[in-house]
Amino acid sequence: MPGSSCLVSFCWLAQISLASSTVACTVTVSQCNCLSIGGYSMIASELAGFASELTIEDVPRAVRDRAVLHLADCLGIAVASTTMDFGESVHRAGTRLGSGQDSRVIGWGTPLPAASAALVNGTLIHGLDFDDTHIEAIHHASAPALASALSVAEAEDASGTDLLLAYIIGVEVGTRLAIAGQGEFHDRGFHPTGILGTFAAVCATGSVRNVSPETMVRAMGLAGSQAAGILELHHSWLKRLHPGWAAHSGIVASTLAEEGFVGPASVFEGDNGLFMSHLGRVPDRTALHLDDLGSHWMTAELALKPYPCCHFTHAFIDAALELREQLLDSGRTLDDIESISAPTSERLIPAVAAPVDRRIAPETIYDALFSIQFAIALALQQGRVDLASFYDQPLDDPAVRRIAALVTCPIDEQSDYPAHFPGEVIITFKDGSVLQKRHASSRGTHEQPLNESEVVAKFRSNVTRRWDEAAAEEVSKTVLEVENLSASQLVDAFCETTGQRGAK
């Protein structure tokens, strides 16, 4: 595979269900041939071929190293989530869904069936909204891919290298499906992470279990009727669940397919398939990046979060923190501010800037996490935006709300969303002077990546919400050695039941 401009080239005999009939055919997928059977371009077949043929040696060393940091980031967040009410809730629910010894839950070490462990772990990884995002795809790529890969890899007694490969495959598949939407999933009220993460989980599961490409195609067909995620979140924990449910559903779909249950191969491009039902159109090959599978690594483009809130707010936080330093250096105070303007991408205003009263004075943590006004106020008032800002301090701090009330969010005419999530803060003082800062992208994106020491510092900060500093340091060293461990050994490091960890 190395050296090929297209890393997807394979042939198999597939049984494909189309229009209530079964067609036996020989399938060849290559860079030049768009697979077409019965009028359908077989997107699932191309993704399955990639997932089943890719080896860890095909993945560039730099991509693998970056993937290890993202894996560590996710597991650190999961540990922090175990201290939260939603984490305890999903853990209790997972234990009631059935007993098993396949895989374990991060933090507690509770053994569960693989699908149930993935449900809990995926929710823990995403629950704080601190996990990574592929910016252009607007997709939390790691959570469903890693939750499924980790649970299945432990169940199958796979190596850490097998786990890492499956995780990378899941990221590459899920991100391609999400990026083709160009923000339209969100526009229509769908959460791509919950929907497209299900197919990522299918491919991650299939990679660990070494299933055939046709089995993976069947599984993706079945996953299409399990893939779900709406953005009607009002005062709920729903969004936190999406990656966990996606990971769970991907494992279930794969298991059904492995036992011969047939799903539609036209799941993506059929008249009633995923894209027509959710977008009203089928993206072309270019939009899906099918021709650069295995040469363009979207894993390397994932953006790590330095702040535990919606990624749409991050560039605004970066700008506000810089302006705070300038403000203080000039001898001014926050009382000198007359108004603050934060030009916002028009399509994002409903998500993070309106309704204005709820963004200025959030009633719930989720309202606060998705508020440009509140994020800017935290940055200016406190000089930091961290977990304590949302979970350890009151949301109704009068000083923060006073600054938030000064923020308006007009339409950003310069925005190139969804290619980037830009942010600009313009502070006008009572004497008429102005401080202004704009960021085309935020810290943590692949344009401004966090380095290893920054990722490790974030990891330790998250882990110490449950365990002490010594345990955090030990496990931070262990997770970076994932390629030299078995999947079970990695999970051991994150489980109190092994006797190696004590709750804080």
Coordinates of C-alpha atoms in Angstrom, one line a residue:
M1 CA 0.0 0.0 0.0
P2 CA 2.7 2.6 0.7
G3 CA 3.6 4.6 -2.4
S4 CA 0.2 4.3 -4.0
S5 CA -1.7 7.5 -4.7
C6 CA -4.9 5.7 -3.8
L7 CA -4.6 3.2 -0.9
V8 CA -8.0 1.6 -1.6
S9 CA -7.7 -1.2 -4.1
F10 CA -9.4 -4.5 -3.4
C11 CA -11.8 -7.1 -4.8
W12 CA -14.3 -9.3 -3.1
L13 CA -17.6 -11.1 -3.7
A14 CA -20.4 -9.2 -2.0
Q15 CA -24.0 -9.9 -1.5
I16 CA -25.7 -6.6 -1.7
S17 CA -29.4 -6.0 -0.9
L18 CA -30.9 -3.5 -3.3
A19 CA -34.6 -2.8 -3.9
S20 CA -35.6 -6.0 -2.0
S21 CA -33.4 -8.2 -4.1
T22 CA -30.0 -9.7 -3.5
V23 CA -27.3 -9.2 -6.1
A24 CA -24.1 -11.2 -6.2
C25 CA -21.2 -9.4 -7.9
T26 CA -17.5 -8.9 -8.0
V27 CA -16.5 -5.5 -6.8
T28 CA -13.3 -3.6 -7.6
V29 CA -12.7 -0.2 -6.0
S30 CA -9.9 2.0 -7.2
Q31 CA -9.1 5.7 -7.5
C32 CA -10.5 5.8 -11.0
N33 CA -13.6 3.7 -10.7
C34 CA -16.6 4.9 -8.8
L35 CA -18.3 1.7 -7.8
S36 CA -21.8 1.5 -9.2
I37 CA -24.2 -1.3 -8.8
G38 CA -27.8 -1.1 -9.8
G39 CA -27.4 2.7 -10.2
Y40 CA -25.9 3.1 -6.7
S41 CA -22.4 4.4 -6.0
M42 CA -21.1 2.2 -3.2
I43 CA -19.7 4.6 -0.7
A44 CA -20.0 1.9 2.1
S45 CA -17.9 -0.4 -0.1
E46 CA -15.1 2.0 -0.5
L47 CA -15.0 2.9 3.2
A48 CA -15.1 -0.8 4.1
G49 CA -12.2 -1.6 1.7
F50 CA -10.1 1.1 3.3
A51 CA -10.9 0.0 6.8
S52 CA -10.2 -3.7 6.1
E53 CA -7.0 -3.2 4.2
L54 CA -5.2 -0.4 6.2
T55 CA -2.3 -1.5 8.4
I56 CA -0.5 0.5 11.1
E57 CA 2.5 0.6 8.8
D58 CA 0.5 2.6 6.3
V59 CA -0.1 5.3 8.8
P60 CA 2.7 7.9 8.8
R61 CA 4.6 8.1 12.1
A62 CA 3.6 11.7 12.6
V63 CA -0.1 10.8 12.3
R64 CA 0.3 8.0 14.8
D65 CA 2.1 10.2 17.3
R66 CA -0.6 12.8 17.0
A67 CA -3.3 10.1 17.4
V68 CA -1.7 8.9 20.6
L69 CA -2.0 12.4 22.1
H70 CA -5.7 12.6 21.1
L71 CA -6.3 9.1 22.6
A72 CA -4.7 10.3 25.9
D73 CA -6.7 13.5 25.8
C74 CA -9.9 11.5 25.5
L75 CA -9.1 9.2 28.4
G76 CA -8.2 12.0 30.7
I77 CA -11.5 13.7 30.0
A78 CA -13.3 10.5 30.6
V79 CA -11.7 10.2 34.1
A80 CA -12.8 13.8 34.9
S81 CA -16.4 13.0 33.7
T82 CA -16.6 10.1 36.2
T83 CA -16.8 12.8 39.0
M84 CA -19.9 14.4 37.4
D85 CA -23.6 13.7 37.9
F86 CA -24.1 12.7 34.2
G87 CA -21.1 10.3 34.5
E88 CA -22.5 8.5 37.5
S89 CA -25.9 8.3 35.8
V90 CA -24.7 6.7 32.6
H91 CA -22.5 4.3 34.6
R92 CA -25.4 3.1 36.7
A93 CA -27.5 2.7 33.5
G94 CA -24.7 0.8 31.8
T95 CA -24.6 -1.7 34.7
R96 CA -28.3 -2.3 34.4
L97 CA -28.2 -3.1 30.7
G98 CA -26.7 -6.5 31.4
S99 CA -23.6 -8.1 33.0
G100 CA -20.5 -9.2 31.1
Q101 CA -16.8 -9.4 31.3
D102 CA -15.8 -8.2 27.8
S103 CA -14.7 -4.6 28.6
R104 CA -14.4 -2.2 31.4
V105 CA -15.6 1.3 32.2
I106 CA -12.9 4.0 32.5
G107 CA -12.4 5.1 36.1
W108 CA -14.6 2.6 37.9
G109 CA -13.3 -0.4 36.1
T110 CA -16.7 -2.0 36.0
P111 CA -16.8 -5.0 33.6
L112 CA -19.6 -4.9 31.0
P113 CA -20.5 -6.3 27.6
A114 CA -18.4 -4.4 25.0
A115 CA -21.4 -2.4 23.6
S116 CA -22.4 -1.3 27.1
A117 CA -18.9 -0.3 28.0
A118 CA -18.6 1.7 24.8
L119 CA -21.9 3.4 25.6
V120 CA -20.6 4.6 29.0
N121 CA -17.1 5.4 27.9
G122 CA -18.2 7.4 24.8
T123 CA -20.5 9.4 27.0
L124 CA -17.7 10.1 29.5
I125 CA -15.3 11.2 26.7
H126 CA -17.7 13.7 25.3
G127 CA -19.7 14.6 28.4
L128 CA -17.7 17.7 29.4
D129 CA -17.5 19.0 25.8
F130 CA -13.8 19.1 26.2
D131 CA -13.0 16.5 23.5
D132 CA -11.5 17.2 20.1
T133 CA -13.3 18.3 17.0
H134 CA -12.5 18.2 13.3
I135 CA -13.3 21.8 12.6
E136 CA -14.5 21.7 8.9
A137 CA -16.5 18.6 9.6
I138 CA -17.9 20.0 12.9
H139 CA -17.5 16.5 14.2
H140 CA -16.3 15.2 17.5
A141 CA -14.3 12.5 15.8
S142 CA -12.5 10.8 18.6
A143 CA -15.2 10.0 21.1
P144 CA -17.3 7.4 19.1
A145 CA -14.2 6.0 17.3
L146 CA -12.2 5.5 20.5
A147 CA -15.0 4.3 22.7
S148 CA -15.8 1.6 20.2
A149 CA -12.2 0.7 19.4
L150 CA -11.2 0.5 23.1
S151 CA -14.1 -1.7 24.2
V152 CA -13.8 -4.1 21.3
A153 CA -10.0 -4.2 21.5
E154 CA -10.1 -5.1 25.2
A155 CA -12.8 -7.8 24.5
E156 CA -10.8 -9.3 21.7
D157 CA -7.5 -9.2 23.7
A158 CA -6.0 -7.0 21.0
S159 CA -2.8 -5.1 21.1
G160 CA -2.4 -1.4 21.7
T161 CA -1.3 -1.0 18.1
D162 CA -4.5 -2.7 16.9
L163 CA -6.5 -0.3 19.1
L164 CA -4.6 2.7 17.8
L165 CA -5.2 1.6 14.2
A166 CA -8.9 1.0 14.7
Y167 CA -9.2 4.4 16.4
I168 CA -7.5 6.1 13.4
I169 CA -9.8 4.2 11.0
G170 CA -12.9 5.4 12.8
V171 CA -11.7 9.0 12.8
E172 CA -10.9 8.9 9.1
V173 CA -14.3 7.3 8.2
G174 CA -16.5 9.4 10.5
T175 CA -14.8 12.7 9.6
R176 CA -15.2 12.1 5.8
L177 CA -18.9 11.4 6.2
A178 CA -19.3 14.5 8.4
I179 CA -17.3 16.9 6.3
A180 CA -19.4 16.2 3.3
G181 CA -22.3 18.0 5.0
Q182 CA -20.5 21.3 5.1
G183 CA -22.4 22.4 8.3
E184 CA -25.8 21.4 6.9
F185 CA -26.3 18.6 9.5
H186 CA -26.2 21.3 12.2
D187 CA -28.4 23.7 10.1
R188 CA -31.1 21.0 10.0
G189 CA -30.9 20.2 13.7
F190 CA -28.8 17.0 13.5
H191 CA -25.6 16.3 15.5
P192 CA -23.1 14.7 13.1
T193 CA -21.1 13.1 15.9
G194 CA -24.1 11.0 17.0
I195 CA -25.1 10.1 13.4
L196 CA -21.8 9.7 11.6
G197 CA -19.9 8.4 14.6
T198 CA -22.0 5.3 14.3
F199 CA -20.4 4.4 11.0
A200 CA -17.0 5.3 12.5
A201 CA -17.7 2.8 15.2
V202 CA -18.7 0.1 12.7
C203 CA -15.3 0.5 10.9
A204 CA -13.3 0.6 14.1
T205 CA -15.0 -2.5 15.4
G206 CA -14.5 -4.3 12.1
S207 CA -10.9 -3.4 12.1
V208 CA -10.2 -5.0 15.5
R209 CA -12.3 -8.0 14.7
N210 CA -10.8 -8.4 11.3
V211 CA -14.1 -8.8 9.6
S212 CA -14.5 -9.1 5.8
P213 CA -15.3 -6.0 3.7
E214 CA -18.7 -7.3 2.8
T215 CA -19.6 -7.9 6.5
M216 CA -18.5 -4.3 7.2
V217 CA -20.8 -3.1 4.3
R218 CA -23.7 -5.0 5.8
A219 CA -22.9 -3.5 9.2
M220 CA -22.9 0.0 7.9
G221 CA -26.3 -0.7 6.3
L222 CA -27.7 -1.7 9.6
A223 CA -26.0 1.2 11.4
G224 CA -28.0 3.6 9.2
S225 CA -31.1 2.8 11.1
Q226 CA -29.4 3.2 14.4
A227 CA -27.5 6.4 13.7
A228 CA -29.2 9.3 15.5
G229 CA -28.6 12.6 17.1
I230 CA -30.9 15.6 17.2
L231 CA -29.9 19.0 18.6
E232 CA -33.1 19.6 20.6
L233 CA -31.2 19.8 23.8
H234 CA -33.2 22.1 26.0
H235 CA -32.2 21.7 29.6
S236 CA -31.0 18.1 29.0
W237 CA -27.9 15.9 28.9
L238 CA -28.8 14.5 25.4
K239 CA -25.7 15.7 23.5
R240 CA -23.4 14.1 26.0
L241 CA -24.9 10.7 25.1
H242 CA -24.5 10.9 21.4
P243 CA -21.0 9.5 21.0
G244 CA -21.6 6.8 23.5
W245 CA -24.8 5.7 21.7
A246 CA -23.0 5.9 18.3
A247 CA -20.2 3.6 19.7
H248 CA -22.8 1.2 21.2
S249 CA -24.8 1.1 18.0
G250 CA -21.8 0.5 15.8
I251 CA -20.7 -2.5 17.8
V252 CA -24.3 -3.9 17.7
A253 CA -24.5 -3.4 14.0
S254 CA -21.2 -5.0 13.4
T255 CA -22.1 -8.0 15.6
L256 CA -25.4 -8.5 13.7
A257 CA -23.6 -8.4 10.4
E258 CA -21.0 -10.8 11.6
E259 CA -23.8 -13.3 12.3
G260 CA -25.2 -12.9 8.8
F261 CA -27.8 -10.2 9.2
V262 CA -27.9 -8.2 6.0
G263 CA -28.1 -4.4 5.8
P264 CA -28.5 -2.2 2.7
A265 CA -25.3 -1.4 0.9
S266 CA -26.9 1.7 -0.4
V267 CA -27.2 3.1 3.1
F268 CA -25.5 6.4 2.1
E269 CA -26.6 7.2 -1.4
G270 CA -30.0 5.4 -1.7
D271 CA -33.2 7.4 -2.4
N272 CA -34.1 6.8 1.3
G273 CA -30.5 6.6 2.5
L274 CA -28.6 8.7 5.0
F275 CA -27.7 11.6 2.9
M276 CA -31.0 12.1 1.1
S277 CA -32.9 11.8 4.4
H278 CA -30.7 14.1 6.4
L279 CA -29.4 16.6 3.7
G280 CA -31.7 16.2 0.8
R281 CA -28.7 15.5 -1.5
V282 CA -25.9 13.0 -2.0
P283 CA -22.4 14.5 -1.7
D284 CA -20.0 13.7 -4.6
R285 CA -16.7 11.9 -4.3
T286 CA -14.8 15.1 -3.9
A287 CA -16.9 16.3 -0.9
L288 CA -16.5 12.9 0.7
H289 CA -12.7 12.8 0.1
L290 CA -13.0 9.2 -1.1
D291 CA -10.1 9.6 -3.5
D292 CA -7.6 10.6 -0.8
L293 CA -8.4 7.8 1.7
G294 CA -5.0 6.8 3.1
S295 CA -3.1 9.8 1.8
H296 CA -5.0 12.7 3.3
W297 CA -5.0 12.1 7.1
M298 CA -7.9 13.9 8.8
T299 CA -6.7 12.5 12.1
A300 CA -3.8 15.0 11.9
E301 CA -6.3 17.8 11.4
L302 CA -8.3 17.2 14.7
A303 CA -8.4 20.2 17.0
L304 CA -7.7 19.7 20.7
K305 CA -9.7 21.9 23.1
P306 CA -7.8 24.1 25.6
Y307 CA -11.2 25.2 26.9
P308 CA -14.1 22.9 28.1
C309 CA -16.8 24.5 26.0
C310 CA -18.2 24.6 22.5
H311 CA -15.5 25.0 19.9
F312 CA -17.4 27.8 18.2
T313 CA -16.4 30.0 21.2
H314 CA -12.7 29.2 21.3
A315 CA -11.3 31.9 19.0
F316 CA -13.3 34.5 20.9
I317 CA -11.8 33.2 24.2
D318 CA -8.3 33.4 22.7
A319 CA -9.0 37.0 21.6
A320 CA -10.5 38.0 24.9
L321 CA -7.6 36.6 27.0
E322 CA -5.1 38.5 24.9
L323 CA -7.1 41.7 25.2
R324 CA -7.4 41.3 28.9
E325 CA -3.6 41.4 29.1
Q326 CA -3.5 44.5 27.0
L327 CA -6.2 46.1 29.1
L328 CA -4.4 45.4 32.4
D329 CA -1.0 46.5 31.0
S330 CA -2.6 49.8 30.0
G331 CA -3.8 50.5 33.6
R332 CA -7.4 50.2 32.7
T333 CA -10.0 48.1 34.5
L334 CA -13.1 46.2 33.3
D335 CA -15.2 49.1 34.7
D336 CA -13.8 51.3 31.9
I337 CA -15.5 49.2 29.2
E338 CA -18.5 50.7 27.5
S339 CA -19.3 47.9 25.1
I340 CA -18.0 44.7 23.5
S341 CA -18.7 43.5 20.0
A342 CA -18.1 39.9 19.0
P343 CA -18.9 39.5 15.3
T344 CA -20.2 35.9 14.8
S345 CA -20.6 33.6 11.8
E346 CA -24.3 34.0 10.8
R347 CA -25.0 30.3 10.8
L348 CA -23.7 30.0 14.3
I349 CA -25.7 32.7 16.0
P350 CA -28.6 30.4 17.0
A351 CA -26.1 27.9 18.5
V352 CA -23.9 30.2 20.6
A353 CA -25.3 33.7 20.6
A354 CA -29.1 33.6 20.7
P355 CA -31.5 33.8 22.4
V356 CA -29.5 36.7 24.0
D357 CA -31.0 36.5 27.5
R358 CA -30.1 32.8 27.9
R359 CA -26.5 33.4 26.6
I360 CA -25.9 36.4 28.9
A361 CA -27.4 34.7 32.0
P362 CA -27.2 31.0 31.4
E363 CA -29.6 28.9 33.5
T364 CA -27.7 25.6 32.9
I365 CA -24.1 24.5 32.4
Y366 CA -25.0 23.6 28.8
D367 CA -26.3 27.1 28.2
A368 CA -23.0 28.4 29.5
L369 CA -20.9 26.1 27.4
F370 CA -22.6 27.3 24.3
S371 CA -22.5 31.1 24.9
I372 CA -20.0 33.5 23.3
Q373 CA -21.1 36.2 25.6
F374 CA -20.5 34.1 28.7
A375 CA -17.2 32.8 27.4
I376 CA -15.9 36.3 26.7
A377 CA -17.0 37.5 30.1
L378 CA -15.2 34.6 31.9
A379 CA -12.0 35.3 30.0
L380 CA -12.1 39.0 30.7
Q381 CA -13.2 38.7 34.3
Q382 CA -11.2 35.6 35.5
G383 CA -8.3 35.4 33.0
R384 CA -9.1 31.7 32.5
V385 CA -11.8 29.4 31.1
D386 CA -11.5 25.9 32.6
L387 CA -13.6 23.2 34.2
A388 CA -13.8 25.1 37.5
S389 CA -15.4 28.0 35.6
F390 CA -18.4 25.9 34.7
Y391 CA -18.6 23.2 37.3
D392 CA -17.1 24.6 40.5
Q393 CA -18.3 28.2 40.4
P394 CA -21.8 29.6 40.3
L395 CA -23.1 30.5 36.9
D396 CA -24.8 33.6 38.3
D397 CA -21.7 35.4 39.4
P398 CA -22.8 39.1 39.1
A399 CA -19.3 40.3 37.9
V400 CA -19.3 37.8 35.0
R401 CA -22.9 38.5 34.0
R402 CA -22.3 42.2 34.0
I403 CA -19.5 41.8 31.4
A404 CA -21.6 39.3 29.4
A405 CA -24.4 41.9 29.2
L406 CA -22.0 44.3 27.4
V407 CA -21.4 41.8 24.6
T408 CA -23.3 41.9 21.3
C409 CA -22.8 39.5 18.4
P410 CA -23.4 41.1 15.0
I411 CA -23.0 39.1 11.8
D412 CA -19.3 38.4 10.9
E413 CA -19.1 39.3 7.3
Q414 CA -15.5 38.0 7.1
S415 CA -16.3 34.5 8.3
D416 CA -15.3 31.5 6.3
Y417 CA -17.3 29.1 8.4
P418 CA -17.3 26.0 8.3
A419 CA -13.7 25.9 7.0
H420 CA -12.7 27.7 10.2
F421 CA -14.4 28.9 13.4
P422 CA -13.1 32.5 13.5
G423 CA -13.5 34.9 16.5
E424 CA -13.1 38.6 17.0
V425 CA -13.5 40.8 20.1
I426 CA -13.8 44.6 19.9
I427 CA -13.7 46.4 23.2
T428 CA -14.8 50.0 23.2
F429 CA -14.0 52.0 26.3
K430 CA -15.9 54.9 27.8
D431 CA -13.3 57.3 26.6
G432 CA -13.9 56.2 23.0
S433 CA -10.7 54.2 22.6
V434 CA -10.8 50.7 21.2
L435 CA -8.9 47.4 21.7
Q436 CA -9.5 44.8 19.0
K437 CA -8.3 41.2 18.3
R438 CA -9.3 38.7 15.6
H439 CA -8.3 35.1 15.2
A440 CA -9.1 33.2 12.0
S441 CA -8.8 29.9 14.0
S442 CA -8.3 29.0 17.6
R443 CA -5.5 27.6 19.7
G444 CA -5.5 23.8 19.5
T445 CA -6.4 23.6 15.8
H446 CA -3.9 22.1 13.4
E447 CA -2.9 25.6 12.4
Q448 CA -2.0 26.3 16.1
P449 CA -1.6 22.8 17.6
L450 CA -1.1 22.1 21.3
N451 CA 2.3 20.5 21.9
E452 CA 2.8 17.3 23.9
S453 CA 3.6 19.0 27.1
E454 CA 0.4 21.1 26.9
V455 CA -1.7 17.9 26.1
V456 CA -0.1 16.1 29.1
A457 CA -0.8 19.1 31.4
K458 CA -4.4 19.1 30.3
F459 CA -4.6 15.3 30.8
R460 CA -3.2 15.6 34.4
S461 CA -5.5 18.4 35.3
N462 CA -8.5 16.3 34.2
V463 CA -7.3 13.1 35.9
T464 CA -6.7 14.9 39.2
R465 CA -10.4 15.6 39.5
R466 CA -10.6 12.0 40.5
W467 CA -7.1 10.8 41.4
D468 CA -4.1 12.3 43.1
E469 CA -1.1 13.9 41.4
A470 CA 1.0 10.8 41.7
A471 CA -1.6 8.7 40.0
A472 CA -2.1 11.3 37.3
E473 CA 1.7 11.4 36.6
E474 CA 1.9 7.6 36.5
V475 CA -1.0 7.1 34.2
S476 CA 0.1 10.0 31.9
K477 CA 3.3 8.1 31.2
T478 CA 1.4 4.8 30.7
V479 CA -1.0 6.1 28.1
L480 CA 1.7 7.5 25.9
E481 CA 3.1 4.0 25.6
V482 CA -0.1 2.6 24.2
E483 CA 1.7 1.0 21.2
N484 CA 3.8 -1.1 23.6
L485 CA 0.9 -2.3 25.6
S486 CA -2.1 -4.5 25.1
A487 CA -5.5 -2.9 25.1
S488 CA -6.2 -4.5 28.5
Q489 CA -3.0 -3.2 30.0
L490 CA -4.0 0.3 28.9
V491 CA -7.4 0.0 30.5
D492 CA -5.8 -1.4 33.6
A493 CA -4.1 1.9 34.1
F494 CA -7.5 3.7 34.1
C495 CA -9.3 1.4 36.5
E496 CA -9.6 1.6 40.2
T497 CA -10.5 -2.1 40.5
T498 CA -7.0 -3.1 39.5
G499 CA -5.8 -1.8 42.9
Q500 CA -3.5 0.7 41.2
R501 CA -5.8 3.7 41.7
G502 CA -7.5 5.2 44.6
A503 CA -10.4 7.6 44.4
K504 CA -9.5 11.2 45.5

